[in-house]
Structures are given as C-alpha cells and as structure tokens.
CSV table of C-alpha atoms and ligand atoms in Angstrom, one decimal:
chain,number,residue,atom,x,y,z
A,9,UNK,CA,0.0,0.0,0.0
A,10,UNK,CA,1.0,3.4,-0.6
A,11,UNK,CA,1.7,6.7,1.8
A,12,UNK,CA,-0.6,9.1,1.1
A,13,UNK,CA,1.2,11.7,3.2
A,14,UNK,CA,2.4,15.1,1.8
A,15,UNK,CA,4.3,14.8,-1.5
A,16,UNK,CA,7.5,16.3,-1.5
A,17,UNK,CA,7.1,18.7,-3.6
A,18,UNK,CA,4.2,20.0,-1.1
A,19,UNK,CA,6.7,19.6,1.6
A,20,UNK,CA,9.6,21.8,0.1
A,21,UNK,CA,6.2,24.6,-0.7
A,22,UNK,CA,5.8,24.6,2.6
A,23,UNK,CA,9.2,25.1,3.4
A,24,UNK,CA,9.4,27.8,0.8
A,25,UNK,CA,6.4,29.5,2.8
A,26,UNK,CA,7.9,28.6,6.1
A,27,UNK,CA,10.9,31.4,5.1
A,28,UNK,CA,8.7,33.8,3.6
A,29,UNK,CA,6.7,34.5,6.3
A,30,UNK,CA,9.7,34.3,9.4
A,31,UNK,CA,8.6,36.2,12.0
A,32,UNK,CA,4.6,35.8,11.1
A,33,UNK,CA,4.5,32.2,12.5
A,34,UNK,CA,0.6,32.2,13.8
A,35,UNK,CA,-0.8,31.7,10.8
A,36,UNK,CA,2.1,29.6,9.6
A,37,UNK,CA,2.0,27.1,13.0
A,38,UNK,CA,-1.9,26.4,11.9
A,39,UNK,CA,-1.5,25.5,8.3
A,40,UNK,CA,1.7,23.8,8.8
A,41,UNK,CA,-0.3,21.8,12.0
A,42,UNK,CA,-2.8,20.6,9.2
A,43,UNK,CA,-1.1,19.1,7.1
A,44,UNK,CA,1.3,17.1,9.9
A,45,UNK,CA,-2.0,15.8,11.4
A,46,UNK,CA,-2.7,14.6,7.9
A,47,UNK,CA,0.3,12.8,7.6
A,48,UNK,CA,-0.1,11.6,11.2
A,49,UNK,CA,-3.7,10.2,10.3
A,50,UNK,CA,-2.0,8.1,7.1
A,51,UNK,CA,1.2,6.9,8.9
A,52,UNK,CA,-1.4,5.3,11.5
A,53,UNK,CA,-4.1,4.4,8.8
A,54,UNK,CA,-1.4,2.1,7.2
A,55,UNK,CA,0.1,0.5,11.0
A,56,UNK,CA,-3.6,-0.5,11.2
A,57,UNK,CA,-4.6,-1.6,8.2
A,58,UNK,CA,-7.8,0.7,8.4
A,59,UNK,CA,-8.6,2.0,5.4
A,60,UNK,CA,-7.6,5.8,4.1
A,61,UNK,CA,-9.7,8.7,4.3
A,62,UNK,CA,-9.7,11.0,1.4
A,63,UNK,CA,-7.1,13.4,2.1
A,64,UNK,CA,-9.3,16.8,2.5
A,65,UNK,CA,-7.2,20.2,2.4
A,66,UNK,CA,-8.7,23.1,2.0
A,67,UNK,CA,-7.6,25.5,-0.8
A,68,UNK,CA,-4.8,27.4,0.7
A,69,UNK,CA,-5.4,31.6,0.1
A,70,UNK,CA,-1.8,32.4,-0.2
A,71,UNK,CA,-3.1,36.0,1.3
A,72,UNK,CA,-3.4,34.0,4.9
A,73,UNK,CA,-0.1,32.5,5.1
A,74,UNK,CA,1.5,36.0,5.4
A,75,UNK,CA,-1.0,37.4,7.8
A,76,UNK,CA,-0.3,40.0,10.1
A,77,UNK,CA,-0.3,38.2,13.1
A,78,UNK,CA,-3.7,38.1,14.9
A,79,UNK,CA,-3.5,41.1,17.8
A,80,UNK,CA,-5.2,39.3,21.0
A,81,UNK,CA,-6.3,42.5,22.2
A,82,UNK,CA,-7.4,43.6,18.5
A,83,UNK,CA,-11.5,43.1,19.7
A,84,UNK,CA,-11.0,45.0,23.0
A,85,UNK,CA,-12.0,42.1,25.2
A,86,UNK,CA,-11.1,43.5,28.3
A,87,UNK,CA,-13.3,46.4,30.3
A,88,UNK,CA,-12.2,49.7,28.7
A,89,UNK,CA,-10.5,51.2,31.7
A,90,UNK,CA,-8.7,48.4,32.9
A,91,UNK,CA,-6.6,47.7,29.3
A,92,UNK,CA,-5.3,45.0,27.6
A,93,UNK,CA,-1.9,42.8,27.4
A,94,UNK,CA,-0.9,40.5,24.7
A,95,UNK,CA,0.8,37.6,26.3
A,96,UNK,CA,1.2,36.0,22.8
A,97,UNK,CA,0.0,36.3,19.6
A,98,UNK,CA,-3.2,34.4,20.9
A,99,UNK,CA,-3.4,34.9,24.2
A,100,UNK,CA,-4.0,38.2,26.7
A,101,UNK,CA,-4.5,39.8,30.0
A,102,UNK,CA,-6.9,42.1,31.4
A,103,UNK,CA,-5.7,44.7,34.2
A,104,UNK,CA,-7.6,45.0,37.2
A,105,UNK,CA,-11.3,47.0,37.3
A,106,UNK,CA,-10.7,50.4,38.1
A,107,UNK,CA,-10.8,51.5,41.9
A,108,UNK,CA,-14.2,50.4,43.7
A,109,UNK,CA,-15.7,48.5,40.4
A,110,UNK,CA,-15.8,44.3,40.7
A,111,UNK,CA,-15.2,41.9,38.5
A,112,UNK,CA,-11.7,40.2,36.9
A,113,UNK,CA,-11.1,43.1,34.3
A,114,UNK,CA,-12.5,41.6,31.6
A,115,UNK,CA,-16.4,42.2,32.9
A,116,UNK,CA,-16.0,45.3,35.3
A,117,UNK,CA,-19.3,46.5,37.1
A,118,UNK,CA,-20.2,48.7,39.9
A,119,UNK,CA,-21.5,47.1,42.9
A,120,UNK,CA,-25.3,46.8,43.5
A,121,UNK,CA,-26.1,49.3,46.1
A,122,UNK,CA,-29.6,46.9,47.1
A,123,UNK,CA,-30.9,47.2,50.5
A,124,UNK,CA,-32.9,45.6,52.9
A,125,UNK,CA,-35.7,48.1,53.6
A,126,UNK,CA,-38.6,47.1,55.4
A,127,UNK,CA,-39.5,43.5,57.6
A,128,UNK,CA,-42.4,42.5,59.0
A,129,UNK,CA,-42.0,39.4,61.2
A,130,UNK,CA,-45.0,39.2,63.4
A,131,UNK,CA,-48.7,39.9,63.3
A,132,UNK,CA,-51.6,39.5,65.2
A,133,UNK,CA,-52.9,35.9,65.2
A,134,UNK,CA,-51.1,33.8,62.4
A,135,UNK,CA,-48.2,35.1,60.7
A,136,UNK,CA,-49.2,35.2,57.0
A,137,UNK,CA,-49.0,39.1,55.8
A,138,UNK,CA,-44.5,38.5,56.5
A,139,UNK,CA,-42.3,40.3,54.2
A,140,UNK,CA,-39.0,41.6,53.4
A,141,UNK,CA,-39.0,44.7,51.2
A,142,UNK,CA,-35.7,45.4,49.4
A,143,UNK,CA,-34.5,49.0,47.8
A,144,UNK,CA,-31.9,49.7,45.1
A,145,UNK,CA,-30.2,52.5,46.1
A,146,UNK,CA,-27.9,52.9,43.2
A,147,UNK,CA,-28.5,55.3,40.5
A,148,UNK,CA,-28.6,52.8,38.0
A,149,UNK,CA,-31.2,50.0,36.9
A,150,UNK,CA,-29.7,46.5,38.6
A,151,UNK,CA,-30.7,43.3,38.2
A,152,UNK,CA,-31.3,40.9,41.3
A,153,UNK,CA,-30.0,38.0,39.1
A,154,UNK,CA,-27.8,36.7,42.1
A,155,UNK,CA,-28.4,38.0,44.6
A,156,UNK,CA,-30.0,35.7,47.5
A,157,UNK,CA,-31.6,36.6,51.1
A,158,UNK,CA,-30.4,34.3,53.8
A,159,UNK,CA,-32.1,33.8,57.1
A,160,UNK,CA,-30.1,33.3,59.9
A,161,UNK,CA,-31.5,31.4,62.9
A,162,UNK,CA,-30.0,33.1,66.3
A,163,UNK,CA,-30.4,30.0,68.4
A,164,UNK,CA,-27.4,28.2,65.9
A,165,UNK,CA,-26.6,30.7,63.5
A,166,UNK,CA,-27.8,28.2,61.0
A,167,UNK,CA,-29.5,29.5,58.0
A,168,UNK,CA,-33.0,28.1,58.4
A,169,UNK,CA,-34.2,29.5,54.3
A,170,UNK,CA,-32.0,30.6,51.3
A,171,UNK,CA,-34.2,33.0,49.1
A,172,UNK,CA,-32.9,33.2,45.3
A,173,UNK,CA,-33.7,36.6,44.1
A,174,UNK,CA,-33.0,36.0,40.2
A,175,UNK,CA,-36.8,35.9,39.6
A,176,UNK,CA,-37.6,39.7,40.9
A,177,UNK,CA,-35.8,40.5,37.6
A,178,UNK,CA,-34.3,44.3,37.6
A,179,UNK,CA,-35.1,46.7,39.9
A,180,UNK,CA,-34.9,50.7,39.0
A,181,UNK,CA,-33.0,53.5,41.2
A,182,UNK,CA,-34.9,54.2,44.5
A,183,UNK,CA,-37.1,51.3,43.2
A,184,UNK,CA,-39.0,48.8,45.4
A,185,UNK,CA,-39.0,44.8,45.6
A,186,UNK,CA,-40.6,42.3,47.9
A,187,UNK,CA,-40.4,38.6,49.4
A,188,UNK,CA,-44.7,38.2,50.7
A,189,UNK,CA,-46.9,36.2,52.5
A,190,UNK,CA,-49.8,34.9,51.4
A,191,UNK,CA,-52.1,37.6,52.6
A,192,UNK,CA,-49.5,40.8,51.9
A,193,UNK,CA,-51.0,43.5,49.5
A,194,UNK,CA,-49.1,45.6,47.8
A,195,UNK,CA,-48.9,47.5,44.3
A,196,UNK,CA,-49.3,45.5,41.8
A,197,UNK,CA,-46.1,46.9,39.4
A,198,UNK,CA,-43.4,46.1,42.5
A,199,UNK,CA,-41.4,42.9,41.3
A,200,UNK,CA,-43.1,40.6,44.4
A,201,UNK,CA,-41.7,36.9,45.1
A,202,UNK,CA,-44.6,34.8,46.8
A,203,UNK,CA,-44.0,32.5,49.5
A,204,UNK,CA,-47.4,30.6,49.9
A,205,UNK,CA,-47.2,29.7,53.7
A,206,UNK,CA,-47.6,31.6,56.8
A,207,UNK,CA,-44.7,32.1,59.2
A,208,UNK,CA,-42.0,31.9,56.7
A,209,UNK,CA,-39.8,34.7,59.0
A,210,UNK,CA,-38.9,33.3,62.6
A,211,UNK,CA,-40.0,35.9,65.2
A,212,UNK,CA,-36.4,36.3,66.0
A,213,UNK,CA,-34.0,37.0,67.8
A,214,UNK,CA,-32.7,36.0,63.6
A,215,UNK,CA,-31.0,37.6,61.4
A,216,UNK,CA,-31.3,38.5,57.3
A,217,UNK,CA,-28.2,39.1,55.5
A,218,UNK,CA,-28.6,39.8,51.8
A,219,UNK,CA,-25.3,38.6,49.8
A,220,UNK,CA,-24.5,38.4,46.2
A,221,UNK,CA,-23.1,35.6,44.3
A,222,UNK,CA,-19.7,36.1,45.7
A,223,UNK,CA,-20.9,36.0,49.4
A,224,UNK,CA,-20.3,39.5,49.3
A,225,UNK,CA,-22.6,41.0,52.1
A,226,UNK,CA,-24.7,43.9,50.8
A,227,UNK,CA,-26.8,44.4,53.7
A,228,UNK,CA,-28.0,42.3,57.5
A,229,UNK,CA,-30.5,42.9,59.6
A,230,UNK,CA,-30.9,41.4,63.4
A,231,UNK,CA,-34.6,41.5,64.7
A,232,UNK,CA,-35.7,40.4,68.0
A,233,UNK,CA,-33.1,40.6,70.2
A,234,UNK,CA,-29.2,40.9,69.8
A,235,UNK,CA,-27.0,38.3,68.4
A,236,UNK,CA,-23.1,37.9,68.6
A,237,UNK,CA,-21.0,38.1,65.0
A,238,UNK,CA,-22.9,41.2,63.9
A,239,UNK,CA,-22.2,44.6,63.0
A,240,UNK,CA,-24.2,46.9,66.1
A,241,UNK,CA,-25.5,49.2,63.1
A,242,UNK,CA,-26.9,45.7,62.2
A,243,UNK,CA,-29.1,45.0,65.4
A,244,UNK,CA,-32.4,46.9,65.1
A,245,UNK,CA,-33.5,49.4,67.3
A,246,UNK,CA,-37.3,48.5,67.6
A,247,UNK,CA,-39.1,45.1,67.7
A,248,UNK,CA,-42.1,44.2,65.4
A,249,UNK,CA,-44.8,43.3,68.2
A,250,UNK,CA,-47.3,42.2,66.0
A,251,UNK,CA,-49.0,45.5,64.8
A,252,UNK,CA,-46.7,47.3,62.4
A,253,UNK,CA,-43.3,46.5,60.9
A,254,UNK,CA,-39.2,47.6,61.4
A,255,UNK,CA,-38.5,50.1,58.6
A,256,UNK,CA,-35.1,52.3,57.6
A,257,UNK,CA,-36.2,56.1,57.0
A,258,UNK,CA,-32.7,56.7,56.1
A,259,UNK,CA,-30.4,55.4,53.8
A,260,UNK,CA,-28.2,53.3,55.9
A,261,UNK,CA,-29.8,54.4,59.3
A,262,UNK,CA,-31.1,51.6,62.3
A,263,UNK,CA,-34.2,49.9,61.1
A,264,UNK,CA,-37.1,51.2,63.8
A,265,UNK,CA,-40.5,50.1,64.8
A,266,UNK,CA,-43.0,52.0,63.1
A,267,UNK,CA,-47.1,51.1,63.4
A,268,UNK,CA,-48.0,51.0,59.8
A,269,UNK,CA,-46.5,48.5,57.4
A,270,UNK,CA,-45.7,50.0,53.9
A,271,UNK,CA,-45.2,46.8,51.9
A,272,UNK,CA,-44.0,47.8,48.4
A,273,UNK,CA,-44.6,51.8,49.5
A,274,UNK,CA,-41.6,54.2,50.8
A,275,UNK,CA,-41.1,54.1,54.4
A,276,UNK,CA,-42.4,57.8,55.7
A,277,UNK,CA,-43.0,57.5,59.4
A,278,UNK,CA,-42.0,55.5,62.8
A,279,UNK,CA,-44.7,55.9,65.4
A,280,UNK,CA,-44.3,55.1,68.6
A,281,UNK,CA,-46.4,52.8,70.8
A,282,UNK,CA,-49.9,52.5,71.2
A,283,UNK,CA,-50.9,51.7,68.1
A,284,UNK,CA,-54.0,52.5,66.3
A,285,UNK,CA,-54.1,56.1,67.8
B,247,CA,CA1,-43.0,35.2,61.8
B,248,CA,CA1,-42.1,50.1,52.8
C-alpha cells in the first residue's frame, strides 16, 4: 500500500512558505499543524490496516499564510478602563477594574447598592402578611439576578431559608422589591416573590443578611433581640410586636418600629407605641 502523506514537492512549498513569512509564525503554525495531522492520520491508517480517508485540504489563500499576526487585544476584550496585554500572539491579559468596580477586568461593574428596607416578622394571630422589602439604592437600573436573602436562625446561627432573588428581575433606582406572604398586599407593578405559607420569617432574635453571588454581604438585619458576630449598626433598634413592621427612613440608618407597614410603598414614618391612635 501506498503513503498518502504530503508529496515532497508540497513539503519543500511549505518550506518555501515557512521562510517567507519568518517572524509571522501564527498563521504559519496552523497551516503547517494541518497538514502534519494529515500525515499523522495516514502513517497510522497504514500500521492498522484501516482504510484511508480521502485526504481533505482546504484551498490554501496564499493572502493568509503571510497574515499579520492576529493582535489578541485587536476586539477590546477587556473592560475599557482596565486595558489590555498581549501575552502572545493568541493569548491576553486584562488589568484590574478600576478602583471600587468588581469583576476580573474583563467584565468590570459597579457594585449593587440593594438594600434591605422594610421587615415584617409578626402579626396578630397567624403570621401570613410576613415580608422583606428590598430597595436599590444605586443610581442605575440592577438586576437581582444573584443576589439571595439568607435567614439566619440566632439559636445556631444556621440558616434556616435561602431566598434566590434571580426571579424579581431588575429593579430601578430608588425602586422597590418584595419577598410576601400569602395575605401581603401591595402595588401590583413592585417585582413581588410569593411565598405561599404563613410564618416563613422566625419571630427572632434571627437575622437576614442579603449577599450576592460572591458572598459579598450587601446588607443584614438582626430582629428580635441581639446576636453575637454582627455589626451593632446591624441590630435593630425597635421590635415588630405584632401591629406594624421595622422600617429604615434613612439610607443606611437603624431599622425602627413603626405602626404602619408600607409593603412595596416608601417608608415615611415611625410611630411610637400605642398603636392604632
Ligand atoms: Ca414570623
Ligand atoms: Ca415600605
């Protein structure tokens, strides 16, 4: 049987090529790779006995061979700000995100300034008006995709629910977001995530920490009572006693008790006790 390998006159044109394009290998390396691989596949076509496959090579276009090489960094791959570095003629690197954005340089972002804004734990008889109302305090649309509310139980610091927030969607600046009860009304255009049982938030002393996808901690909240591990701007400075819910009036400020819930509505006032006055 007879080698079906690359002719020799082939070989020397590819030698020929080889010298006029020194110093452009890239392009070179690939066509020359082809046609060893061809050669490979016939050497061990024969060992075996196996039949040959036709020997399919594309039409060279001699324009290739002599390519420029290919510039890594040609398509801007990385983030704008944070540049790019050929390592090779295929390869790159991307510098870091500039001060205060995330990501690996490639995909910089800013972080997701979303808060916890409003809880209600506890209400009279059985708990099934609960929620969690988040904020985006940014000044840009986010999404939530993510992002997930954990719920801390005090007695073992165990997280007793794991709340996936990828299904709220994207939230707009100042805009408002909420994890319900059952019975919870609220505006029908806030992004809402049901849970369909009653008593869904323990009664505390728990905690809420809202974390990204990194485990970065964006926000936390202690209700009920005080827990080791947390921030004290954490702890809350009121308790929900059944009427009315904890609620932030300030960006950043102690959640207090207030007598009106505002699921899905801006926080506006903390009232003091009785309720119902
Ligand atoms: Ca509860
Ligand atoms: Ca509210």
């Amino acid at each position: 049987m007879q080698s079906r390998g690359i002719p020799p006159t082939l070989s020397v044109l590819i030698l020929v090529l080889f010298g006029a394009c020194t110093g452009r290998r890239a392009v070179f390396d690939g066509v020359l790779e082809e046609f060893l691989l061809a050669e490979a596949e016939a050497a061990s076509a024969l060992r075996d006995e196996r039949p040959l496959q036709p020997l399919s090579l594309e039409p060279l276009d001699p324009t290739m061979l002599c390519q420029t090489p290919r510039d890594p960094c040609r398509d801007a791959p990385c983030h704008p700000e944070a540049g790019c570095i050929a390592t090779n003629e295929l390869e790159y690197e991307c510098g870091p995100c500039p001060e205060g954005m995330l990501g690996d340089g490639n995909d910089c972002r800013w972080p997701r300034r979303v808060a916890l804004n409003e809880i209600d734990y506890d209400q009279p008889g059985p708990d099934d008006a609960e929620f969690i109302e988040l904020i985006n305090l940014g000044d840009a649309t986010v999404s939530l995709e993510g992002l997930v509310v954990l719920m801390l139980n005090g007695d073992n610091d165990q997280v007793y629910r794991r709340i996936q927030l990828g299904t709220l969607g994207e939230l707009a600046p100042k805009a408002l977001a909420l994890i319900a009860g059952p019975s919870v009304e609220a505006p029908a255009d806030v992004p809402q995530l049901r849970i369909q049982s009653a008593g869904f938030i323990q009664n505390g002393p728990d905690a809420i920490v809202l974390a990204d996808q990194d485990g970065r901690e964006l926000d936390a909240l202690v209700y009920g009572g005080r827990l080791d591990g947390f921030d004290e701007e954490a702890h809350a400075l009121g308790e929900d006693r059944g009427e009315g819910s904890l609620v932030r009036l300030e960006e950043g400020g102690a959640f207090v008790w207030t007598c009106r819930a505002s699921p899905g509505l801006p926080n506006t006032e903390a009232f003091d006790e009785p309720c119902g006055l």
